[in-house]
């Protein structure tokens, strides 16, 4: 959505690498343990929220979902 990027770039004006990193960083931050938060967020819920939020490239979020579906043990471990 342009927040946090120089010159308030949005959408396809942000490089593909930037869109991938932003999506992965958000996903990891929301499913990882944080000292200020008791429980982890469910990976599927996080991806669904990212998909509908309008803040992330839908194609990148879909690809992230597809990749995570390949590694269910990783998803279960991270959510535990």
JSON list of N, CA and C in Angstrom, two decimals:
[
{"chain": "A", "resi": 1, "resn": "UNK", "atom": "N", "xyz": [0.80, -1.21, 0.00]},
{"chain": "A", "resi": 1, "resn": "UNK", "atom": "CA", "xyz": [0.00, 0.00, 0.00]},
{"chain": "A", "resi": 1, "resn": "UNK", "atom": "C", "xyz": [0.85, 1.27, 0.00]},
{"chain": "A", "resi": 2, "resn": "UNK", "atom": "N", "xyz": [2.14, 1.13, -0.07]},
{"chain": "A", "resi": 2, "resn": "UNK", "atom": "CA", "xyz": [3.02, 2.29, -0.14]},
{"chain": "A", "resi": 2, "resn": "UNK", "atom": "C", "xyz": [3.54, 2.77, 1.19]},
{"chain": "A", "resi": 3, "resn": "UNK", "atom": "N", "xyz": [2.95, 2.33, 2.28]},
{"chain": "A", "resi": 3, "resn": "UNK", "atom": "CA", "xyz": [3.46, 2.77, 3.58]},
{"chain": "A", "resi": 3, "resn": "UNK", "atom": "C", "xyz": [4.81, 2.11, 3.83]},
{"chain": "A", "resi": 4, "resn": "UNK", "atom": "N", "xyz": [5.75, 2.92, 4.26]},
{"chain": "A", "resi": 4, "resn": "UNK", "atom": "CA", "xyz": [7.08, 2.39, 4.54]},
{"chain": "A", "resi": 4, "resn": "UNK", "atom": "C", "xyz": [8.01, 2.39, 3.35]},
{"chain": "A", "resi": 5, "resn": "UNK", "atom": "N", "xyz": [7.54, 2.78, 2.20]},
{"chain": "A", "resi": 5, "resn": "UNK", "atom": "CA", "xyz": [8.39, 2.79, 1.01]},
{"chain": "A", "resi": 5, "resn": "UNK", "atom": "C", "xyz": [8.73, 4.23, 0.62]},
{"chain": "A", "resi": 6, "resn": "UNK", "atom": "N", "xyz": [9.95, 4.42, 0.17]},
{"chain": "A", "resi": 6, "resn": "UNK", "atom": "CA", "xyz": [10.31, 5.77, -0.30]},
{"chain": "A", "resi": 6, "resn": "UNK", "atom": "C", "xyz": [9.36, 6.23, -1.40]},
{"chain": "A", "resi": 7, "resn": "UNK", "atom": "N", "xyz": [9.07, 7.50, -1.39]},
{"chain": "A", "resi": 7, "resn": "UNK", "atom": "CA", "xyz": [8.23, 8.12, -2.42]},
{"chain": "A", "resi": 7, "resn": "UNK", "atom": "C", "xyz": [6.81, 7.57, -2.46]},
{"chain": "A", "resi": 8, "resn": "UNK", "atom": "N", "xyz": [6.39, 6.87, -1.39]},
{"chain": "A", "resi": 8, "resn": "UNK", "atom": "CA", "xyz": [5.02, 6.33, -1.27]},
{"chain": "A", "resi": 8, "resn": "UNK", "atom": "C", "xyz": [4.61, 5.52, -2.49]},
{"chain": "A", "resi": 9, "resn": "UNK", "atom": "N", "xyz": [5.52, 4.70, -3.00]},
{"chain": "A", "resi": 9, "resn": "UNK", "atom": "CA", "xyz": [5.19, 3.84, -4.14]},
{"chain": "A", "resi": 9, "resn": "UNK", "atom": "C", "xyz": [4.11, 2.85, -3.73]},
{"chain": "A", "resi": 10, "resn": "UNK", "atom": "N", "xyz": [3.28, 2.47, -4.69]},
{"chain": "A", "resi": 10, "resn": "UNK", "atom": "CA", "xyz": [2.22, 1.49, -4.43]},
{"chain": "A", "resi": 10, "resn": "UNK", "atom": "C", "xyz": [2.15, 0.49, -5.57]},
{"chain": "A", "resi": 11, "resn": "UNK", "atom": "N", "xyz": [1.49, -0.61, -5.31]},
{"chain": "A", "resi": 11, "resn": "UNK", "atom": "CA", "xyz": [1.22, -1.61, -6.34]},
{"chain": "A", "resi": 11, "resn": "UNK", "atom": "C", "xyz": [2.44, -2.05, -7.11]},
{"chain": "A", "resi": 12, "resn": "UNK", "atom": "N", "xyz": [2.28, -2.09, -8.42]},
{"chain": "A", "resi": 12, "resn": "UNK", "atom": "CA", "xyz": [3.35, -2.58, -9.30]},
{"chain": "A", "resi": 12, "resn": "UNK", "atom": "C", "xyz": [4.53, -1.62, -9.40]},
{"chain": "A", "resi": 13, "resn": "UNK", "atom": "N", "xyz": [4.38, -0.40, -8.83]},
{"chain": "A", "resi": 13, "resn": "UNK", "atom": "CA", "xyz": [5.52, 0.52, -8.79]},
{"chain": "A", "resi": 13, "resn": "UNK", "atom": "C", "xyz": [6.56, 0.07, -7.77]},
{"chain": "A", "resi": 14, "resn": "UNK", "atom": "N", "xyz": [6.15, -0.80, -6.82]},
{"chain": "A", "resi": 14, "resn": "UNK", "atom": "CA", "xyz": [7.09, -1.42, -5.88]},
{"chain": "A", "resi": 14, "resn": "UNK", "atom": "C", "xyz": [7.67, -2.63, -6.60]},
{"chain": "A", "resi": 15, "resn": "UNK", "atom": "N", "xyz": [8.97, -2.81, -6.53]},
{"chain": "A", "resi": 15, "resn": "UNK", "atom": "CA", "xyz": [9.60, -3.93, -7.23]},
{"chain": "A", "resi": 15, "resn": "UNK", "atom": "C", "xyz": [9.03, -5.25, -6.74]},
{"chain": "A", "resi": 16, "resn": "UNK", "atom": "N", "xyz": [9.07, -6.26, -7.59]},
{"chain": "A", "resi": 16, "resn": "UNK", "atom": "CA", "xyz": [8.58, -7.59, -7.23]},
{"chain": "A", "resi": 16, "resn": "UNK", "atom": "C", "xyz": [9.31, -8.07, -5.97]},
{"chain": "A", "resi": 17, "resn": "UNK", "atom": "N", "xyz": [10.60, -7.87, -5.91]},
{"chain": "A", "resi": 17, "resn": "UNK", "atom": "CA", "xyz": [11.36, -8.29, -4.73]},
{"chain": "A", "resi": 17, "resn": "UNK", "atom": "C", "xyz": [10.85, -7.61, -3.47]},
{"chain": "A", "resi": 18, "resn": "UNK", "atom": "N", "xyz": [10.56, -6.33, -3.57]},
{"chain": "A", "resi": 18, "resn": "UNK", "atom": "CA", "xyz": [10.02, -5.60, -2.43]},
{"chain": "A", "resi": 18, "resn": "UNK", "atom": "C", "xyz": [8.66, -6.11, -2.00]},
{"chain": "A", "resi": 19, "resn": "UNK", "atom": "N", "xyz": [7.82, -6.45, -2.96]},
{"chain": "A", "resi": 19, "resn": "UNK", "atom": "CA", "xyz": [6.50, -6.99, -2.65]},
{"chain": "A", "resi": 19, "resn": "UNK", "atom": "C", "xyz": [6.59, -8.36, -2.01]},
{"chain": "A", "resi": 20, "resn": "UNK", "atom": "N", "xyz": [7.55, -9.17, -2.47]},
{"chain": "A", "resi": 20, "resn": "UNK", "atom": "CA", "xyz": [7.75, -10.50, -1.88]},
{"chain": "A", "resi": 20, "resn": "UNK", "atom": "C", "xyz": [8.26, -10.36, -0.45]},
{"chain": "A", "resi": 21, "resn": "UNK", "atom": "N", "xyz": [9.26, -9.51, -0.25]},
{"chain": "A", "resi": 21, "resn": "UNK", "atom": "CA", "xyz": [9.83, -9.33, 1.09]},
{"chain": "A", "resi": 21, "resn": "UNK", "atom": "C", "xyz": [8.78, -8.78, 2.05]},
{"chain": "A", "resi": 22, "resn": "UNK", "atom": "N", "xyz": [8.00, -7.80, 1.63]},
{"chain": "A", "resi": 22, "resn": "UNK", "atom": "CA", "xyz": [6.97, -7.23, 2.50]},
{"chain": "A", "resi": 22, "resn": "UNK", "atom": "C", "xyz": [5.96, -8.29, 2.91]},
{"chain": "A", "resi": 23, "resn": "UNK", "atom": "N", "xyz": [5.56, -9.14, 1.99]},
{"chain": "A", "resi": 23, "resn": "UNK", "atom": "CA", "xyz": [4.58, -10.18, 2.30]},
{"chain": "A", "resi": 23, "resn": "UNK", "atom": "C", "xyz": [5.16, -11.23, 3.24]},
{"chain": "A", "resi": 24, "resn": "UNK", "atom": "N", "xyz": [6.36, -11.68, 2.95]},
{"chain": "A", "resi": 24, "resn": "UNK", "atom": "CA", "xyz": [7.01, -12.69, 3.80]},
{"chain": "A", "resi": 24, "resn": "UNK", "atom": "C", "xyz": [7.28, -12.14, 5.19]},
{"chain": "A", "resi": 25, "resn": "UNK", "atom": "N", "xyz": [7.72, -10.89, 5.27]},
{"chain": "A", "resi": 25, "resn": "UNK", "atom": "CA", "xyz": [8.01, -10.28, 6.56]},
{"chain": "A", "resi": 25, "resn": "UNK", "atom": "C", "xyz": [6.74, -10.16, 7.40]},
{"chain": "A", "resi": 26, "resn": "UNK", "atom": "N", "xyz": [5.66, -9.72, 6.80]},
{"chain": "A", "resi": 26, "resn": "UNK", "atom": "CA", "xyz": [4.38, -9.61, 7.51]},
{"chain": "A", "resi": 26, "resn": "UNK", "atom": "C", "xyz": [3.92, -10.97, 8.00]},
{"chain": "A", "resi": 27, "resn": "UNK", "atom": "N", "xyz": [3.99, -11.96, 7.13]},
{"chain": "A", "resi": 27, "resn": "UNK", "atom": "CA", "xyz": [3.55, -13.31, 7.50]},
{"chain": "A", "resi": 27, "resn": "UNK", "atom": "C", "xyz": [4.38, -13.82, 8.68]},
{"chain": "A", "resi": 28, "resn": "UNK", "atom": "N", "xyz": [5.70, -13.73, 8.57]},
{"chain": "A", "resi": 28, "resn": "UNK", "atom": "CA", "xyz": [6.57, -14.23, 9.63]},
{"chain": "A", "resi": 28, "resn": "UNK", "atom": "C", "xyz": [6.34, -13.49, 10.95]},
{"chain": "A", "resi": 29, "resn": "UNK", "atom": "N", "xyz": [6.18, -12.19, 10.88]},
{"chain": "A", "resi": 29, "resn": "UNK", "atom": "CA", "xyz": [5.96, -11.40, 12.09]},
{"chain": "A", "resi": 29, "resn": "UNK", "atom": "C", "xyz": [4.67, -11.81, 12.79]},
{"chain": "A", "resi": 30, "resn": "UNK", "atom": "N", "xyz": [3.66, -12.16, 12.03]},
{"chain": "A", "resi": 30, "resn": "UNK", "atom": "CA", "xyz": [2.36, -12.47, 12.63]},
{"chain": "A", "resi": 30, "resn": "UNK", "atom": "C", "xyz": [2.23, -13.89, 13.12]},
{"chain": "A", "resi": 31, "resn": "UNK", "atom": "N", "xyz": [3.07, -14.82, 12.64]},
{"chain": "A", "resi": 31, "resn": "UNK", "atom": "CA", "xyz": [2.98, -16.19, 13.14]},
{"chain": "A", "resi": 31, "resn": "UNK", "atom": "C", "xyz": [4.07, -16.51, 14.15]},
{"chain": "A", "resi": 32, "resn": "UNK", "atom": "N", "xyz": [5.06, -15.65, 14.29]},
{"chain": "A", "resi": 32, "resn": "UNK", "atom": "CA", "xyz": [6.18, -15.91, 15.20]},
{"chain": "A", "resi": 32, "resn": "UNK", "atom": "C", "xyz": [5.86, -15.47, 16.62]},
{"chain": "A", "resi": 33, "resn": "UNK", "atom": "N", "xyz": [6.53, -16.09, 17.56]},
{"chain": "A", "resi": 33, "resn": "UNK", "atom": "CA", "xyz": [6.39, -15.71, 18.97]},
{"chain": "A", "resi": 33, "resn": "UNK", "atom": "C", "xyz": [6.92, -14.30, 19.19]},
{"chain": "A", "resi": 34, "resn": "UNK", "atom": "N", "xyz": [6.19, -13.54, 19.95]},
{"chain": "A", "resi": 34, "resn": "UNK", "atom": "CA", "xyz": [6.60, -12.20, 20.33]},
{"chain": "A", "resi": 34, "resn": "UNK", "atom": "C", "xyz": [6.42, -12.08, 21.84]},
{"chain": "A", "resi": 35, "resn": "UNK", "atom": "N", "xyz": [7.36, -11.45, 22.52]},
{"chain": "A", "resi": 35, "resn": "UNK", "atom": "CA", "xyz": [7.31, -11.32, 23.96]},
{"chain": "A", "resi": 35, "resn": "UNK", "atom": "C", "xyz": [6.09, -10.55, 24.45]},
{"chain": "A", "resi": 36, "resn": "UNK", "atom": "N", "xyz": [5.53, -9.72, 23.61]},
{"chain": "A", "resi": 36, "resn": "UNK", "atom": "CA", "xyz": [4.38, -8.90, 23.99]},
{"chain": "A", "resi": 36, "resn": "UNK", "atom": "C", "xyz": [3.05, -9.53, 23.60]},
{"chain": "A", "resi": 37, "resn": "UNK", "atom": "N", "xyz": [3.10, -10.76, 23.09]},
{"chain": "A", "resi": 37, "resn": "UNK", "atom": "CA", "xyz": [1.88, -11.43, 22.63]},
{"chain": "A", "resi": 37, "resn": "UNK", "atom": "C", "xyz": [1.93, -12.88, 23.07]},
{"chain": "A", "resi": 38, "resn": "UNK", "atom": "N", "xyz": [0.86, -13.37, 23.68]},
{"chain": "A", "resi": 38, "resn": "UNK", "atom": "CA", "xyz": [0.87, -14.72, 24.23]},
{"chain": "A", "resi": 38, "resn": "UNK", "atom": "C", "xyz": [0.77, -15.81, 23.18]},
{"chain": "A", "resi": 39, "resn": "UNK", "atom": "N", "xyz": [-0.09, -15.65, 22.19]},
{"chain": "A", "resi": 39, "resn": "UNK", "atom": "CA", "xyz": [-0.25, -16.74, 21.24]},
{"chain": "A", "resi": 39, "resn": "UNK", "atom": "C", "xyz": [0.13, -16.33, 19.83]},
{"chain": "A", "resi": 40, "resn": "UNK", "atom": "N", "xyz": [0.47, -17.32, 19.06]},
{"chain": "A", "resi": 40, "resn": "UNK", "atom": "CA", "xyz": [0.78, -17.12, 17.65]},
{"chain": "A", "resi": 40, "resn": "UNK", "atom": "C", "xyz": [-0.53, -17.03, 16.87]},
{"chain": "A", "resi": 41, "resn": "UNK", "atom": "N", "xyz": [-0.50, -16.35, 15.77]},
{"chain": "A", "resi": 41, "resn": "UNK", "atom": "CA", "xyz": [-1.66, -16.32, 14.89]},
{"chain": "A", "resi": 41, "resn": "UNK", "atom": "C", "xyz": [-1.61, -17.54, 13.99]},
{"chain": "A", "resi": 42, "resn": "UNK", "atom": "N", "xyz": [-2.77, -18.04, 13.61]},
{"chain": "A", "resi": 42, "resn": "UNK", "atom": "CA", "xyz": [-2.87, -19.19, 12.73]},
{"chain": "A", "resi": 42, "resn": "UNK", "atom": "C", "xyz": [-2.40, -18.80, 11.32]},
{"chain": "A", "resi": 43, "resn": "UNK", "atom": "N", "xyz": [-1.47, -19.55, 10.72]},
{"chain": "A", "resi": 43, "resn": "UNK", "atom": "CA", "xyz": [-0.95, -19.20, 9.40]},
{"chain": "A", "resi": 43, "resn": "UNK", "atom": "C", "xyz": [-2.03, -19.05, 8.33]},
{"chain": "A", "resi": 44, "resn": "UNK", "atom": "N", "xyz": [-3.03, -19.91, 8.36]},
{"chain": "A", "resi": 44, "resn": "UNK", "atom": "CA", "xyz": [-4.10, -19.81, 7.35]},
{"chain": "A", "resi": 44, "resn": "UNK", "atom": "C", "xyz": [-4.91, -18.53, 7.53]},
{"chain": "A", "resi": 45, "resn": "UNK", "atom": "N", "xyz": [-5.17, -18.16, 8.78]},
{"chain": "A", "resi": 45, "resn": "UNK", "atom": "CA", "xyz": [-5.90, -16.92, 9.04]},
{"chain": "A", "resi": 45, "resn": "UNK", "atom": "C", "xyz": [-5.09, -15.70, 8.60]},
{"chain": "A", "resi": 46, "resn": "UNK", "atom": "N", "xyz": [-3.78, -15.74, 8.89]},
{"chain": "A", "resi": 46, "resn": "UNK", "atom": "CA", "xyz": [-2.91, -14.62, 8.51]},
{"chain": "A", "resi": 46, "resn": "UNK", "atom": "C", "xyz": [-2.92, -14.45, 6.99]},
{"chain": "A", "resi": 47, "resn": "UNK", "atom": "N", "xyz": [-2.77, -15.55, 6.27]},
{"chain": "A", "resi": 47, "resn": "UNK", "atom": "CA", "xyz": [-2.76, -15.47, 4.81]},
{"chain": "A", "resi": 47, "resn": "UNK", "atom": "C", "xyz": [-4.11, -14.96, 4.28]},
{"chain": "A", "resi": 48, "resn": "UNK", "atom": "N", "xyz": [-5.21, -15.41, 4.88]},
{"chain": "A", "resi": 48, "resn": "UNK", "atom": "CA", "xyz": [-6.53, -14.94, 4.44]},
{"chain": "A", "resi": 48, "resn": "UNK", "atom": "C", "xyz": [-6.67, -13.44, 4.68]},
{"chain": "A", "resi": 49, "resn": "UNK", "atom": "N", "xyz": [-6.21, -12.97, 5.85]},
{"chain": "A", "resi": 49, "resn": "UNK", "atom": "CA", "xyz": [-6.29, -11.54, 6.14]},
{"chain": "A", "resi": 49, "resn": "UNK", "atom": "C", "xyz": [-5.40, -10.73, 5.20]},
{"chain": "A", "resi": 50, "resn": "UNK", "atom": "N", "xyz": [-4.20, -11.25, 4.92]},
{"chain": "A", "resi": 50, "resn": "UNK", "atom": "CA", "xyz": [-3.30, -10.55, 3.99]},
{"chain": "A", "resi": 50, "resn": "UNK", "atom": "C", "xyz": [-3.93, -10.49, 2.60]},
{"chain": "A", "resi": 51, "resn": "UNK", "atom": "N", "xyz": [-4.60, -11.55, 2.21]},
{"chain": "A", "resi": 51, "resn": "UNK", "atom": "CA", "xyz": [-5.20, -11.63, 0.89]},
{"chain": "A", "resi": 51, "resn": "UNK", "atom": "C", "xyz": [-6.28, -10.58, 0.70]},
{"chain": "A", "resi": 52, "resn": "UNK", "atom": "N", "xyz": [-7.06, -10.33, 1.75]},
{"chain": "A", "resi": 52, "resn": "UNK", "atom": "CA", "xyz": [-8.19, -9.41, 1.63]},
{"chain": "A", "resi": 52, "resn": "UNK", "atom": "C", "xyz": [-7.89, -7.99, 2.10]},
{"chain": "A", "resi": 53, "resn": "UNK", "atom": "N", "xyz": [-6.73, -7.77, 2.68]},
{"chain": "A", "resi": 53, "resn": "UNK", "atom": "CA", "xyz": [-6.43, -6.46, 3.29]},
{"chain": "A", "resi": 53, "resn": "UNK", "atom": "C", "xyz": [-6.23, -5.34, 2.28]},
{"chain": "A", "resi": 54, "resn": "UNK", "atom": "N", "xyz": [-5.83, -5.69, 1.06]},
{"chain": "A", "resi": 54, "resn": "UNK", "atom": "CA", "xyz": [-5.53, -4.67, 0.07]},
{"chain": "A", "resi": 54, "resn": "UNK", "atom": "C", "xyz": [-4.14, -4.07, 0.24]},
{"chain": "A", "resi": 55, "resn": "UNK", "atom": "N", "xyz": [-3.39, -4.53, 1.21]},
{"chain": "A", "resi": 55, "resn": "UNK", "atom": "CA", "xyz": [-2.05, -4.00, 1.46]},
{"chain": "A", "resi": 55, "resn": "UNK", "atom": "C", "xyz": [-0.95, -4.79, 0.75]},
{"chain": "A", "resi": 56, "resn": "UNK", "atom": "N", "xyz": [-1.27, -5.99, 0.28]},
{"chain": "A", "resi": 56, "resn": "UNK", "atom": "CA", "xyz": [-0.25, -6.87, -0.28]},
{"chain": "A", "resi": 56, "resn": "UNK", "atom": "C", "xyz": [-0.65, -7.32, -1.67]},
{"chain": "A", "resi": 57, "resn": "UNK", "atom": "N", "xyz": [0.35, -7.64, -2.46]},
{"chain": "A", "resi": 57, "resn": "UNK", "atom": "CA", "xyz": [0.13, -8.15, -3.81]},
{"chain": "A", "resi": 57, "resn": "UNK", "atom": "C", "xyz": [-0.54, -9.52, -3.70]},
{"chain": "A", "resi": 58, "resn": "UNK", "atom": "N", "xyz": [-1.75, -9.63, -4.22]},
{"chain": "A", "resi": 58, "resn": "UNK", "atom": "CA", "xyz": [-2.53, -10.86, -4.10]},
{"chain": "A", "resi": 58, "resn": "UNK", "atom": "C", "xyz": [-1.80, -12.03, -4.74]},
{"chain": "A", "resi": 59, "resn": "UNK", "atom": "N", "xyz": [-1.15, -11.82, -5.87]},
{"chain": "A", "resi": 59, "resn": "UNK", "atom": "CA", "xyz": [-0.41, -12.90, -6.53]},
{"chain": "A", "resi": 59, "resn": "UNK", "atom": "C", "xyz": [0.73, -13.39, -5.65]},
{"chain": "A", "resi": 60, "resn": "UNK", "atom": "N", "xyz": [1.41, -12.47, -4.97]},
{"chain": "A", "resi": 60, "resn": "UNK", "atom": "CA", "xyz": [2.51, -12.86, -4.08]},
{"chain": "A", "resi": 60, "resn": "UNK", "atom": "C", "xyz": [1.97, -13.64, -2.89]},
{"chain": "A", "resi": 61, "resn": "UNK", "atom": "N", "xyz": [0.87, -13.18, -2.31]},
{"chain": "A", "resi": 61, "resn": "UNK", "atom": "CA", "xyz": [0.27, -13.89, -1.17]},
{"chain": "A", "resi": 61, "resn": "UNK", "atom": "C", "xyz": [-0.22, -15.27, -1.60]},
{"chain": "A", "resi": 62, "resn": "UNK", "atom": "N", "xyz": [-0.81, -15.38, -2.77]},
{"chain": "A", "resi": 62, "resn": "UNK", "atom": "CA", "xyz": [-1.24, -16.69, -3.29]},
{"chain": "A", "resi": 62, "resn": "UNK", "atom": "C", "xyz": [-0.05, -17.62, -3.47]},
{"chain": "A", "resi": 63, "resn": "UNK", "atom": "N", "xyz": [1.04, -17.11, -3.99]},
{"chain": "A", "resi": 63, "resn": "UNK", "atom": "CA", "xyz": [2.24, -17.92, -4.18]},
{"chain": "A", "resi": 63, "resn": "UNK", "atom": "C", "xyz": [2.81, -18.35, -2.84]},
{"chain": "A", "resi": 64, "resn": "UNK", "atom": "N", "xyz": [2.86, -17.44, -1.87]},
{"chain": "A", "resi": 64, "resn": "UNK", "atom": "CA", "xyz": [3.33, -17.78, -0.53]},
{"chain": "A", "resi": 64, "resn": "UNK", "atom": "C", "xyz": [2.47, -18.90, 0.05]},
{"chain": "A", "resi": 65, "resn": "UNK", "atom": "N", "xyz": [1.16, -18.79, -0.11]},
{"chain": "A", "resi": 65, "resn": "UNK", "atom": "CA", "xyz": [0.25, -19.85, 0.35]},
{"chain": "A", "resi": 65, "resn": "UNK", "atom": "C", "xyz": [0.57, -21.18, -0.32]},
{"chain": "A", "resi": 66, "resn": "UNK", "atom": "N", "xyz": [0.72, -21.16, -1.64]},
{"chain": "A", "resi": 66, "resn": "UNK", "atom": "CA", "xyz": [1.02, -22.39, -2.39]},
{"chain": "A", "resi": 66, "resn": "UNK", "atom": "C", "xyz": [2.32, -23.03, -1.92]},
{"chain": "A", "resi": 67, "resn": "UNK", "atom": "N", "xyz": [3.33, -22.21, -1.67]},
{"chain": "A", "resi": 67, "resn": "UNK", "atom": "CA", "xyz": [4.62, -22.73, -1.21]},
{"chain": "A", "resi": 67, "resn": "UNK", "atom": "C", "xyz": [4.46, -23.35, 0.18]},
{"chain": "A", "resi": 68, "resn": "UNK", "atom": "N", "xyz": [3.75, -22.67, 1.07]},
{"chain": "A", "resi": 68, "resn": "UNK", "atom": "CA", "xyz": [3.57, -23.20, 2.42]},
{"chain": "A", "resi": 68, "resn": "UNK", "atom": "C", "xyz": [2.77, -24.48, 2.43]},
{"chain": "A", "resi": 69, "resn": "UNK", "atom": "N", "xyz": [1.85, -24.63, 1.49]},
{"chain": "A", "resi": 69, "resn": "UNK", "atom": "CA", "xyz": [1.07, -25.87, 1.41]},
{"chain": "A", "resi": 69, "resn": "UNK", "atom": "C", "xyz": [1.96, -27.06, 1.07]},
{"chain": "A", "resi": 70, "resn": "UNK", "atom": "N", "xyz": [3.11, -26.81, 0.44]},
{"chain": "A", "resi": 70, "resn": "UNK", "atom": "CA", "xyz": [4.06, -27.87, 0.12]},
{"chain": "A", "resi": 70, "resn": "UNK", "atom": "C", "xyz": [4.77, -28.40, 1.36]},
{"chain": "A", "resi": 71, "resn": "UNK", "atom": "N", "xyz": [4.77, -27.60, 2.44]},
{"chain": "A", "resi": 71, "resn": "UNK", "atom": "CA", "xyz": [5.52, -27.95, 3.65]},
{"chain": "A", "resi": 71, "resn": "UNK", "atom": "C", "xyz": [4.61, -27.88, 4.87]},
{"chain": "A", "resi": 72, "resn": "UNK", "atom": "N", "xyz": [3.64, -28.79, 4.98]},
{"chain": "A", "resi": 72, "resn": "UNK", "atom": "CA", "xyz": [2.71, -28.71, 6.10]},
{"chain": "A", "resi": 72, "resn": "UNK", "atom": "C", "xyz": [3.38, -28.85, 7.46]},
{"chain": "A", "resi": 73, "resn": "UNK", "atom": "N", "xyz": [4.46, -29.60, 7.55]},
{"chain": "A", "resi": 73, "resn": "UNK", "atom": "CA", "xyz": [5.16, -29.75, 8.84]},
{"chain": "A", "resi": 73, "resn": "UNK", "atom": "C", "xyz": [5.72, -28.41, 9.30]},
{"chain": "A", "resi": 74, "resn": "UNK", "atom": "N", "xyz": [6.24, -27.63, 8.38]},
{"chain": "A", "resi": 74, "resn": "UNK", "atom": "CA", "xyz": [6.76, -26.31, 8.72]},
{"chain": "A", "resi": 74, "resn": "UNK", "atom": "C", "xyz": [5.62, -25.41, 9.20]},
{"chain": "A", "resi": 75, "resn": "UNK", "atom": "N", "xyz": [4.49, -25.45, 8.51]},
{"chain": "A", "resi": 75, "resn": "UNK", "atom": "CA", "xyz": [3.35, -24.63, 8.91]},
{"chain": "A", "resi": 75, "resn": "UNK", "atom": "C", "xyz": [2.87, -25.02, 10.29]},
{"chain": "A", "resi": 76, "resn": "UNK", "atom": "N", "xyz": [2.79, -26.32, 10.60]},
{"chain": "A", "resi": 76, "resn": "UNK", "atom": "CA", "xyz": [2.32, -26.78, 11.90]},
{"chain": "A", "resi": 76, "resn": "UNK", "atom": "C", "xyz": [3.31, -26.39, 12.99]},
{"chain": "A", "resi": 77, "resn": "UNK", "atom": "N", "xyz": [4.60, -26.52, 12.71]},
{"chain": "A", "resi": 77, "resn": "UNK", "atom": "CA", "xyz": [5.62, -26.18, 13.71]},
{"chain": "A", "resi": 77, "resn": "UNK", "atom": "C", "xyz": [5.57, -24.70, 14.03]},
{"chain": "A", "resi": 78, "resn": "UNK", "atom": "N", "xyz": [5.44, -23.85, 13.02]},
{"chain": "A", "resi": 78, "resn": "UNK", "atom": "CA", "xyz": [5.44, -22.41, 13.23]},
{"chain": "A", "resi": 78, "resn": "UNK", "atom": "C", "xyz": [4.18, -21.97, 13.98]},
{"chain": "A", "resi": 79, "resn": "UNK", "atom": "N", "xyz": [3.08, -22.66, 13.77]},
{"chain": "A", "resi": 79, "resn": "UNK", "atom": "CA", "xyz": [1.83, -22.27, 14.42]},
{"chain": "A", "resi": 79, "resn": "UNK", "atom": "C", "xyz": [1.73, -22.77, 15.86]},
{"chain": "A", "resi": 80, "resn": "UNK", "atom": "N", "xyz": [2.54, -23.73, 16.20]},
{"chain": "A", "resi": 80, "resn": "UNK", "atom": "CA", "xyz": [2.47, -24.33, 17.55]},
{"chain": "A", "resi": 80, "resn": "UNK", "atom": "C", "xyz": [2.99, -23.41, 18.62]}
]
